[in-house]
Amino acid sequence: GDEHGTMVASLAAGRGTGANSGVLGVAPAASLLSVSVGFGDNATDSDQQIADAVTWAVDHGAKVINLSLTRNTLDWPTSWDDAFLYAMEHDVVVVAAAGNRGSGTTEVGAPATMPGVLVVGGVDRNGKASFDASSQGITIAVSAPSENLVGAAPGGGYYNWSGTSGATPIVAGIVALVRASHPGLDAGNVINRLTATAKGVGTVPNPTY
């Protein structure tokens, strides 16, 4: 809904409403393309809307696409193969949420299972993997705060919320900053810059981070 979309957008690129008010996002100078996905009466309709949304964003100049959603399945429709490949062929970084155990996602689902997608898990204020507000899976690339987040509400006001839907635009905002600062880096090298500079959690890859 518009509440979810507005909260996501505010964390990525909120510009505040005054000297001491509003939500300041990670990349406040970024331009947003807001693409509404209606989630129709059946899964096929929703799948096609997401494929169309990715393609539309690429065609309208997106450099990073934020997907704060999950299909809750490991596999994905062929229409997504075409759309996500189209994004990669146009050097777009696709960032997707790992999902939340609190909402029933115990392991990552598509699009967070798709090759080339930058998958974001969630951590608490202490940097520990969140239980309710994250998920797990070997495709998780980086994690960002997913608890006690403040997002802007449509028409004014704020929400306190949790979930990788919030962690994902934080990372998408960082991608936007990297792309602005280093316009010569292609999508793969932008992703590498994020993963290479992220704080580690031990000596081996950890599927909860």
Coordinates of N, CA and C in Angstrom, one line a residue:
G1 N 0.8 -1.2 0.0 CA 0.0 0.0 0.0 C 0.9 1.3 0.0
D2 N 0.2 2.4 0.0 CA 0.9 3.7 -0.1 C 1.7 3.9 1.2
E3 N 1.2 3.4 2.4 CA 2.0 3.5 3.6 C 3.4 2.8 3.5
H4 N 3.4 1.6 3.0 CA 4.6 0.8 2.9 C 5.5 1.5 1.9
G5 N 5.0 1.9 0.8 CA 5.8 2.6 -0.2 C 6.4 3.9 0.2
T6 N 5.7 4.6 1.0 CA 6.2 5.9 1.5 C 7.2 5.7 2.5
M7 N 7.1 4.8 3.4 CA 8.1 4.5 4.4 C 9.4 4.0 3.7
V8 N 9.3 3.1 2.8 CA 10.4 2.7 2.0 C 11.2 3.8 1.3
A9 N 10.4 4.7 0.7 CA 11.0 5.8 -0.1 C 11.7 6.8 0.9
S10 N 11.1 7.0 2.1 CA 11.6 8.0 3.0 C 13.0 7.5 3.5
L11 N 13.2 6.2 3.7 CA 14.4 5.7 4.2 C 15.5 5.8 3.1
A12 N 15.1 5.6 1.9 CA 16.1 5.7 0.8 C 16.5 7.1 0.5
A13 N 15.5 8.0 0.4 CA 15.8 9.4 -0.1 C 15.0 10.5 0.5
G14 N 14.5 10.3 1.8 CA 13.8 11.3 2.5 C 14.6 12.6 2.6
R15 N 14.0 13.8 2.4 CA 14.7 15.0 2.4 C 14.4 15.9 3.6
G16 N 13.7 15.3 4.6 CA 13.3 16.1 5.8 C 12.3 17.2 5.4
T17 N 11.7 17.8 6.4 CA 10.7 18.8 6.2 C 11.1 20.1 6.9
G18 N 12.2 20.2 7.5 CA 12.7 21.4 8.2 C 14.0 21.1 8.9
A19 N 14.5 22.1 9.6 CA 15.8 21.9 10.3 C 15.9 20.8 11.3
N20 N 14.7 20.6 12.0 CA 14.7 19.5 13.0 C 13.5 18.6 12.8
S21 N 13.0 18.4 11.6 CA 11.8 17.6 11.4 C 11.9 16.8 10.2
G22 N 11.1 15.8 10.1 CA 11.1 15.0 8.9 C 12.1 13.8 8.9
V23 N 12.0 13.0 7.9 CA 12.9 11.8 7.8 C 14.0 12.2 6.8
L24 N 15.2 12.1 7.2 CA 16.4 12.2 6.3 C 16.8 10.9 5.9
G25 N 16.7 10.6 4.6 CA 17.1 9.3 4.1 C 18.6 9.2 3.8
V26 N 19.0 8.0 3.4 CA 20.4 7.8 3.1 C 20.9 8.6 2.0
A27 N 20.1 8.8 0.9 CA 20.6 9.5 -0.3 C 19.5 10.6 -0.6
P28 N 19.5 11.7 0.2 CA 18.4 12.6 0.1 C 18.4 13.4 -1.3
A29 N 19.6 13.4 -2.0 CA 19.6 14.1 -3.3 C 19.2 13.2 -4.4
A30 N 18.9 11.9 -4.1 CA 18.5 11.0 -5.2 C 17.1 11.3 -5.7
S31 N 16.9 11.0 -7.0 CA 15.6 11.2 -7.6 C 14.9 9.8 -7.6
L32 N 13.7 9.8 -7.2 CA 12.9 8.6 -7.1 C 12.0 8.3 -8.2
L33 N 11.9 7.1 -8.7 CA 10.8 6.6 -9.5 C 9.9 5.7 -8.7
S34 N 8.7 6.1 -8.4 CA 7.9 5.3 -7.6 C 6.9 4.5 -8.5
V35 N 7.1 3.2 -8.4 CA 6.3 2.3 -9.3 C 5.3 1.5 -8.4
S36 N 4.0 1.7 -8.6 CA 3.0 1.1 -7.7 C 2.8 -0.4 -8.3
V37 N 2.8 -1.3 -7.4 CA 2.5 -2.7 -7.7 C 1.3 -3.1 -7.0
G38 N 0.2 -3.4 -7.7 CA -1.1 -3.5 -7.0 C -1.4 -4.9 -6.4
F39 N -0.5 -5.9 -6.7 CA -0.8 -7.2 -6.2 C -2.2 -7.6 -6.5
G40 N -2.5 -8.2 -7.6 CA -3.8 -8.5 -8.1 C -4.5 -9.7 -7.4
D41 N -5.5 -10.1 -8.1 CA -6.3 -11.2 -7.5 C -5.6 -12.5 -7.5
N42 N -4.6 -12.7 -8.3 CA -3.9 -14.0 -8.3 C -2.4 -13.8 -8.4
A43 N -1.6 -14.8 -8.2 CA -0.2 -14.7 -8.2 C 0.4 -14.4 -9.6
T44 N -0.3 -14.9 -10.6 CA 0.2 -14.7 -12.0 C 0.1 -13.2 -12.3
D45 N -1.0 -12.5 -11.9 CA -1.1 -11.1 -12.1 C -0.1 -10.3 -11.3
S46 N 0.2 -10.7 -10.1 CA 1.2 -10.0 -9.3 C 2.6 -10.2 -9.9
D47 N 2.9 -11.4 -10.3 CA 4.2 -11.7 -10.9 C 4.4 -10.8 -12.1
Q48 N 3.4 -10.7 -13.0 CA 3.5 -9.9 -14.2 C 3.7 -8.4 -13.9
Q49 N 3.0 -7.9 -12.8 CA 3.1 -6.5 -12.4 C 4.5 -6.2 -12.0
I50 N 5.2 -7.1 -11.3 CA 6.5 -6.9 -10.8 C 7.5 -6.9 -12.0
A51 N 7.3 -7.8 -12.9 CA 8.2 -7.9 -14.1 C 8.0 -6.6 -14.9
D52 N 6.8 -6.1 -15.1 CA 6.5 -4.9 -15.8 C 7.1 -3.7 -15.1
A53 N 7.1 -3.7 -13.7 CA 7.6 -2.6 -13.0 C 9.1 -2.5 -13.1
V54 N 9.8 -3.6 -13.1 CA 11.2 -3.6 -13.2 C 11.6 -3.1 -14.6
T55 N 10.9 -3.6 -15.6 CA 11.2 -3.2 -17.0 C 11.0 -1.7 -17.2
W56 N 9.8 -1.2 -16.6 CA 9.5 0.2 -16.7 C 10.5 1.1 -16.0
A57 N 11.0 0.7 -14.9 CA 12.0 1.4 -14.1 C 13.3 1.5 -14.9
V58 N 13.7 0.4 -15.5 CA 14.9 0.4 -16.4 C 14.7 1.4 -17.5
D59 N 13.6 1.3 -18.2 CA 13.3 2.2 -19.4 C 13.3 3.7 -19.0
H60 N 13.0 4.0 -17.8 CA 12.9 5.4 -17.3 C 14.1 5.8 -16.6
G61 N 15.2 5.1 -16.7 CA 16.5 5.6 -16.3 C 17.0 5.2 -14.9
A62 N 16.3 4.3 -14.2 CA 16.7 3.8 -12.9 C 18.2 3.3 -12.9
K63 N 18.9 3.6 -11.9 CA 20.3 3.1 -11.7 C 20.3 2.1 -10.6
V64 N 19.3 2.1 -9.8 CA 19.1 1.1 -8.7 C 17.6 0.9 -8.5
I65 N 17.2 -0.4 -8.4 CA 15.8 -0.7 -8.1 C 15.7 -1.4 -6.8
N66 N 14.8 -0.9 -5.9 CA 14.6 -1.4 -4.6 C 13.3 -2.3 -4.6
L67 N 13.4 -3.5 -4.1 CA 12.3 -4.4 -4.1 C 12.1 -4.9 -2.6
S68 N 11.2 -4.1 -1.9 CA 10.9 -4.5 -0.5 C 9.7 -5.4 -0.5
L69 N 9.9 -6.6 -1.1 CA 8.8 -7.6 -1.2 C 9.4 -9.0 -1.4
T70 N 8.6 -10.0 -1.2 CA 9.0 -11.4 -1.4 C 7.9 -12.2 -2.0
R71 N 8.2 -13.1 -2.8 CA 7.2 -14.0 -3.4 C 7.0 -15.2 -2.5
N72 N 7.9 -15.4 -1.5 CA 7.9 -16.5 -0.5 C 8.0 -17.9 -1.2
T73 N 8.6 -17.9 -2.4 CA 9.0 -19.2 -3.0 C 10.4 -19.1 -3.5
L74 N 11.1 -20.2 -3.5 CA 12.5 -20.2 -3.9 C 12.6 -19.9 -5.4
D75 N 11.6 -20.4 -6.2 CA 11.6 -20.2 -7.7 C 10.8 -19.0 -8.0
W76 N 10.9 -18.6 -9.3 CA 10.3 -17.4 -9.8 C 9.8 -17.6 -11.2
P77 N 8.9 -16.8 -11.7 CA 8.3 -17.0 -13.0 C 9.3 -16.6 -14.1
T78 N 9.1 -17.1 -15.3 CA 10.0 -16.8 -16.4 C 9.9 -15.3 -16.8
S79 N 8.8 -14.7 -16.5 CA 8.7 -13.2 -16.8 C 9.8 -12.5 -16.0
W80 N 10.1 -13.0 -14.8 CA 11.1 -12.3 -14.0 C 12.5 -12.5 -14.6
D81 N 12.7 -13.7 -15.1 CA 14.0 -13.9 -15.8 C 14.3 -12.8 -16.8
D82 N 13.3 -12.6 -17.6 CA 13.4 -11.6 -18.7 C 13.6 -10.2 -18.1
A83 N 12.8 -9.8 -17.1 CA 12.9 -8.5 -16.6 C 14.2 -8.2 -15.8
F84 N 14.6 -9.2 -15.0 CA 15.8 -8.9 -14.2 C 17.0 -9.0 -15.1
L85 N 17.0 -9.9 -16.1 CA 18.1 -9.9 -17.1 C 18.2 -8.6 -17.8
Y86 N 17.1 -8.0 -18.1 CA 17.0 -6.7 -18.8 C 17.6 -5.6 -17.9
A87 N 17.3 -5.7 -16.6 CA 18.0 -4.7 -15.7 C 19.5 -4.9 -15.7
M88 N 19.9 -6.1 -15.6 CA 21.4 -6.3 -15.5 C 22.1 -5.9 -16.8
E89 N 21.4 -6.2 -18.0 CA 22.0 -5.8 -19.3 C 22.1 -4.3 -19.4
H90 N 21.3 -3.5 -18.6 CA 21.3 -2.1 -18.6 C 22.1 -1.5 -17.4
D91 N 22.9 -2.4 -16.7 CA 23.8 -1.9 -15.6 C 23.0 -1.4 -14.4
V92 N 21.8 -1.9 -14.1 CA 21.0 -1.5 -13.0 C 21.3 -2.4 -11.8
V93 N 21.5 -1.9 -10.6 CA 21.7 -2.7 -9.4 C 20.3 -3.0 -8.9
V94 N 19.9 -4.2 -8.7 CA 18.6 -4.6 -8.1 C 18.9 -5.1 -6.7
V95 N 18.2 -4.4 -5.7 CA 18.3 -4.7 -4.3 C 17.0 -5.2 -3.8
A96 N 17.1 -6.4 -3.1 CA 15.8 -7.0 -2.7 C 15.9 -7.5 -1.2
A97 N 14.7 -7.5 -0.6 CA 14.6 -7.8 0.9 C 14.7 -9.3 1.1
A98 N 15.3 -9.7 2.2 CA 15.4 -11.1 2.5 C 14.1 -11.7 3.1
G99 N 13.2 -10.8 3.6 CA 12.0 -11.2 4.2 C 12.1 -11.3 5.7
N100 N 11.0 -11.5 6.4 CA 10.9 -11.5 7.9 C 10.3 -12.7 8.4
R101 N 11.0 -13.3 9.4 CA 10.4 -14.5 10.1 C 9.1 -14.2 10.8
G102 N 9.0 -12.9 11.3 CA 7.7 -12.5 12.0 C 6.5 -12.5 11.0
S103 N 6.8 -12.4 9.7 CA 5.7 -12.5 8.7 C 5.6 -13.8 8.1
G104 N 6.3 -14.8 8.6 CA 6.2 -16.2 8.0 C 7.3 -16.6 7.0
T105 N 8.3 -15.7 6.8 CA 9.3 -16.0 5.8 C 10.5 -16.5 6.6
T106 N 10.6 -17.8 6.7 CA 11.7 -18.4 7.4 C 13.0 -18.6 6.6
E107 N 12.9 -18.5 5.3 CA 14.1 -18.5 4.4 C 13.8 -17.6 3.3
V108 N 14.8 -17.1 2.7 CA 14.6 -16.1 1.6 C 13.8 -16.7 0.5
G109 N 13.0 -15.8 -0.1 CA 12.2 -16.2 -1.3 C 12.5 -15.2 -2.5
A110 N 12.1 -15.6 -3.7 CA 12.3 -14.7 -4.8 C 11.6 -13.4 -4.6
P111 N 12.3 -12.3 -5.0 CA 13.4 -12.2 -5.8 C 14.8 -12.3 -5.1
A112 N 14.8 -12.6 -3.8 CA 16.0 -12.7 -3.1 C 16.8 -14.0 -3.3
T113 N 16.2 -14.9 -4.2 CA 16.9 -16.1 -4.6 C 17.5 -16.0 -6.0
M114 N 17.4 -14.9 -6.6 CA 17.7 -14.7 -8.0 C 19.2 -14.3 -8.2
P115 N 19.9 -14.9 -9.2 CA 21.3 -14.5 -9.4 C 21.4 -13.1 -9.7
G116 N 22.5 -12.4 -9.2 CA 22.8 -11.1 -9.5 C 22.1 -10.0 -8.6
V117 N 21.1 -10.5 -7.8 CA 20.4 -9.5 -7.0 C 21.1 -9.3 -5.7
L118 N 21.2 -8.1 -5.2 CA 21.8 -7.7 -4.0 C 20.8 -7.9 -2.9
V119 N 21.0 -8.9 -2.0 CA 19.9 -9.3 -1.1 C 20.3 -8.8 0.3
V120 N 19.3 -8.2 1.0 CA 19.6 -7.5 2.3 C 18.9 -8.2 3.4
G121 N 19.6 -8.6 4.4 CA 19.1 -9.1 5.7 C 19.0 -7.9 6.7
G122 N 18.5 -8.2 7.9 CA 18.3 -7.2 8.9 C 19.0 -7.5 10.2
V123 N 19.4 -6.4 10.8 CA 20.1 -6.5 12.1 C 19.4 -5.5 13.1
D124 N 19.6 -5.8 14.4 CA 19.1 -4.9 15.5 C 20.1 -3.8 15.8
R125 N 19.8 -3.0 16.8 CA 20.7 -1.9 17.1 C 22.1 -2.3 17.5
N126 N 22.2 -3.5 18.0 CA 23.6 -4.0 18.4 C 24.3 -4.7 17.2
G127 N 23.7 -4.7 16.0 CA 24.4 -5.3 14.9 C 24.2 -6.8 14.8
K128 N 23.3 -7.4 15.7 CA 23.1 -8.8 15.6 C 21.9 -9.1 14.7
A129 N 22.0 -10.2 14.0 CA 20.9 -10.6 13.1 C 19.6 -10.6 13.8
S130 N 18.6 -9.9 13.2 CA 17.3 -9.8 13.8 C 16.6 -11.2 13.6
F131 N 15.8 -11.6 14.6 CA 15.1 -12.8 14.4 C 13.8 -12.6 13.7
D132 N 12.9 -11.7 14.3 CA 11.6 -11.5 13.7 C 11.7 -10.7 12.4
A133 N 12.6 -9.7 12.4 CA 12.7 -8.7 11.3 C 13.8 -9.0 10.3
S134 N 14.0 -10.3 10.1 CA 14.9 -10.7 9.0 C 14.6 -12.2 8.7
S135 N 15.4 -12.8 7.8 CA 15.3 -14.2 7.5 C 16.7 -14.7 7.3
Q136 N 16.8 -15.9 6.6 CA 18.1 -16.4 6.4 C 18.2 -17.1 5.0
G137 N 19.4 -17.2 4.5 CA 19.7 -17.8 3.2 C 21.0 -17.4 2.7
I138 N 21.6 -18.3 2.0 CA 23.0 -18.1 1.5 C 23.1 -17.0 0.5
T139 N 22.0 -16.5 0.0 CA 22.0 -15.4 -1.0 C 22.1 -14.0 -0.3
I140 N 21.9 -14.0 1.0 CA 22.1 -12.7 1.7 C 23.5 -12.1 1.5
A141 N 23.6 -10.9 1.0 CA 24.9 -10.3 0.7 C 25.3 -9.4 1.8
V142 N 24.4 -8.5 2.3 CA 24.7 -7.6 3.3 C 23.5 -7.4 4.2
S143 N 23.7 -6.9 5.4 CA 22.6 -6.6 6.3 C 22.6 -5.1 6.7
A144 N 21.4 -4.6 7.1 CA 21.3 -3.2 7.5 C 20.2 -3.2 8.6
P145 N 20.1 -2.1 9.3 CA 19.1 -2.0 10.4 C 17.7 -2.3 9.9
S146 N 17.0 -3.2 10.7 CA 15.6 -3.6 10.4 C 14.7 -3.5 11.6
E147 N 15.2 -3.0 12.7 CA 14.3 -2.8 13.9 C 14.3 -1.4 14.3
N148 N 13.2 -0.9 14.9 CA 13.1 0.4 15.5 C 13.4 1.5 14.4
L149 N 12.9 1.3 13.2 CA 13.0 2.2 12.1 C 11.9 3.3 12.2
V150 N 12.2 4.5 11.7 CA 11.2 5.5 11.6 C 11.1 5.9 10.2
G151 N 9.8 5.8 9.7 CA 9.6 6.1 8.3 C 8.5 7.2 8.2
A152 N 8.5 7.9 7.1 CA 7.4 8.9 6.8 C 6.1 8.3 6.4
A153 N 5.0 8.9 6.9 CA 3.7 8.4 6.5 C 3.1 9.3 5.5
P154 N 2.2 8.7 4.6 CA 1.6 9.6 3.6 C 0.8 10.7 4.3
G155 N 0.9 11.9 3.7 CA 0.1 13.0 4.3 C 0.6 13.6 5.5
G156 N 1.8 13.1 6.0 CA 2.4 13.7 7.2 C 2.4 12.7 8.3
G157 N 3.3 12.9 9.3 CA 3.4 12.0 10.4 C 4.5 10.9 10.1
Y158 N 4.6 10.0 11.1 CA 5.7 9.0 11.1 C 5.2 7.7 11.6
Y159 N 5.9 6.6 11.1 CA 5.6 5.3 11.6 C 6.9 4.7 12.2
N160 N 6.7 4.0 13.3 CA 7.8 3.2 13.9 C 7.6 1.8 13.3
W161 N 8.6 1.3 12.7 CA 8.3 0.0 12.0 C 9.6 -0.9 12.0
S162 N 9.4 -2.1 11.6 CA 10.5 -3.1 11.5 C 10.4 -4.0 10.3
G163 N 11.5 -4.5 9.9 CA 11.4 -5.4 8.7 C 12.5 -5.2 7.7
T164 N 12.9 -6.2 6.9 CA 13.8 -6.0 5.9 C 13.3 -5.1 4.7
S165 N 12.0 -4.8 4.7 CA 11.5 -3.8 3.8 C 12.1 -2.4 4.1
G166 N 12.5 -2.2 5.3 CA 13.2 -1.0 5.7 C 14.7 -1.1 5.6
A167 N 15.3 -2.2 5.8 CA 16.7 -2.4 5.6 C 17.1 -2.3 4.2
T168 N 16.3 -2.7 3.3 CA 16.6 -2.7 1.8 C 16.7 -1.3 1.3
P169 N 15.8 -0.4 1.5 CA 16.1 1.0 1.0 C 17.3 1.7 1.6
I170 N 17.7 1.3 2.8 CA 18.9 1.8 3.4 C 20.1 1.4 2.5
V171 N 20.1 0.2 2.1 CA 21.2 -0.3 1.2 C 21.1 0.3 -0.2
A172 N 19.8 0.4 -0.7 CA 19.6 1.0 -2.0 C 20.1 2.4 -2.0
G173 N 19.9 3.1 -0.9 CA 20.4 4.5 -0.8 C 21.9 4.5 -0.8
I174 N 22.6 3.6 -0.2 CA 24.0 3.5 -0.2 C 24.5 3.2 -1.7
V175 N 23.8 2.3 -2.4 CA 24.1 2.1 -3.8 C 24.0 3.4 -4.6
A176 N 23.0 4.2 -4.3 CA 22.8 5.4 -5.0 C 24.0 6.4 -4.7
L177 N 24.5 6.4 -3.5 CA 25.6 7.3 -3.1 C 26.9 6.8 -3.8
V178 N 27.1 5.5 -3.9 CA 28.3 5.0 -4.5 C 28.2 5.3 -6.0
R179 N 27.1 5.1 -6.6 CA 26.9 5.4 -8.1 C 27.1 6.9 -8.4
A180 N 26.7 7.7 -7.5 CA 26.9 9.2 -7.7 C 28.3 9.6 -7.5
S181 N 29.0 8.9 -6.6 CA 30.4 9.3 -6.3 C 31.4 8.6 -7.3
H182 N 31.0 7.5 -7.8 CA 31.9 6.7 -8.7 C 31.1 6.3 -9.9
P183 N 30.7 7.3 -10.8 CA 29.9 7.0 -11.9 C 30.5 6.0 -12.9
G184 N 31.8 5.8 -12.8 CA 32.5 4.8 -13.8 C 32.3 3.4 -13.3
L185 N 31.9 3.1 -12.1 CA 31.8 1.7 -11.7 C 30.5 1.1 -12.3
D186 N 30.7 -0.1 -12.8 CA 29.5 -0.8 -13.3 C 28.8 -1.5 -12.1
A187 N 27.6 -2.1 -12.4 CA 26.8 -2.6 -11.3 C 27.5 -3.7 -10.5
G188 N 28.2 -4.6 -11.1 CA 28.9 -5.6 -10.4 C 30.0 -5.0 -9.4
N189 N 30.7 -4.0 -9.9 CA 31.7 -3.4 -9.0 C 31.1 -2.5 -7.9
V190 N 29.9 -2.0 -8.1 CA 29.2 -1.3 -7.1 C 28.8 -2.3 -6.0
I191 N 28.2 -3.4 -6.4 CA 27.9 -4.4 -5.4 C 29.1 -4.9 -4.6
N192 N 30.2 -5.1 -5.3 CA 31.4 -5.6 -4.7 C 31.9 -4.5 -3.7
R193 N 31.8 -3.3 -4.0 CA 32.2 -2.2 -3.1 C 31.4 -2.3 -1.8
L194 N 30.1 -2.6 -1.9 CA 29.3 -2.7 -0.6 C 29.7 -3.9 0.2
T195 N 29.9 -5.1 -0.5 CA 30.2 -6.3 0.2 C 31.6 -6.3 0.8
A196 N 32.5 -5.7 0.0 CA 33.9 -5.6 0.5 C 34.1 -4.7 1.7
T197 N 33.3 -3.7 1.8 CA 33.5 -2.7 2.9 C 32.5 -2.9 4.0
A198 N 31.6 -3.9 3.9 CA 30.7 -4.2 5.1 C 31.5 -4.8 6.2
K199 N 31.0 -4.5 7.4 CA 31.6 -5.1 8.6 C 31.4 -6.6 8.7
G200 N 32.4 -7.3 8.9 CA 32.3 -8.8 9.0 C 31.7 -9.3 10.3
V201 N 31.2 -10.5 10.3 CA 30.7 -11.2 11.5 C 31.3 -12.5 11.7
G202 N 32.6 -12.6 11.7 CA 33.3 -13.8 11.8 C 34.1 -14.1 10.6
T203 N 34.7 -15.3 10.5 CA 35.7 -15.6 9.5 C 35.0 -16.3 8.3
V204 N 33.8 -16.8 8.5 CA 33.1 -17.6 7.4 C 31.8 -16.9 7.0
P205 N 31.4 -17.0 5.8 CA 30.1 -16.4 5.4 C 29.0 -17.0 6.4
N206 N 28.1 -16.1 6.8 CA 27.0 -16.5 7.7 C 25.7 -16.3 7.0
P207 N 24.8 -17.3 6.9 CA 23.6 -17.2 6.1 C 22.5 -16.4 6.8
T208 N 22.8 -15.9 8.1 CA 21.8 -15.0 8.7 C 22.2 -13.6 8.5
Y209 N 23.4 -13.3 8.0 CA 23.8 -11.9 7.7 C 23.9 -11.6 6.2

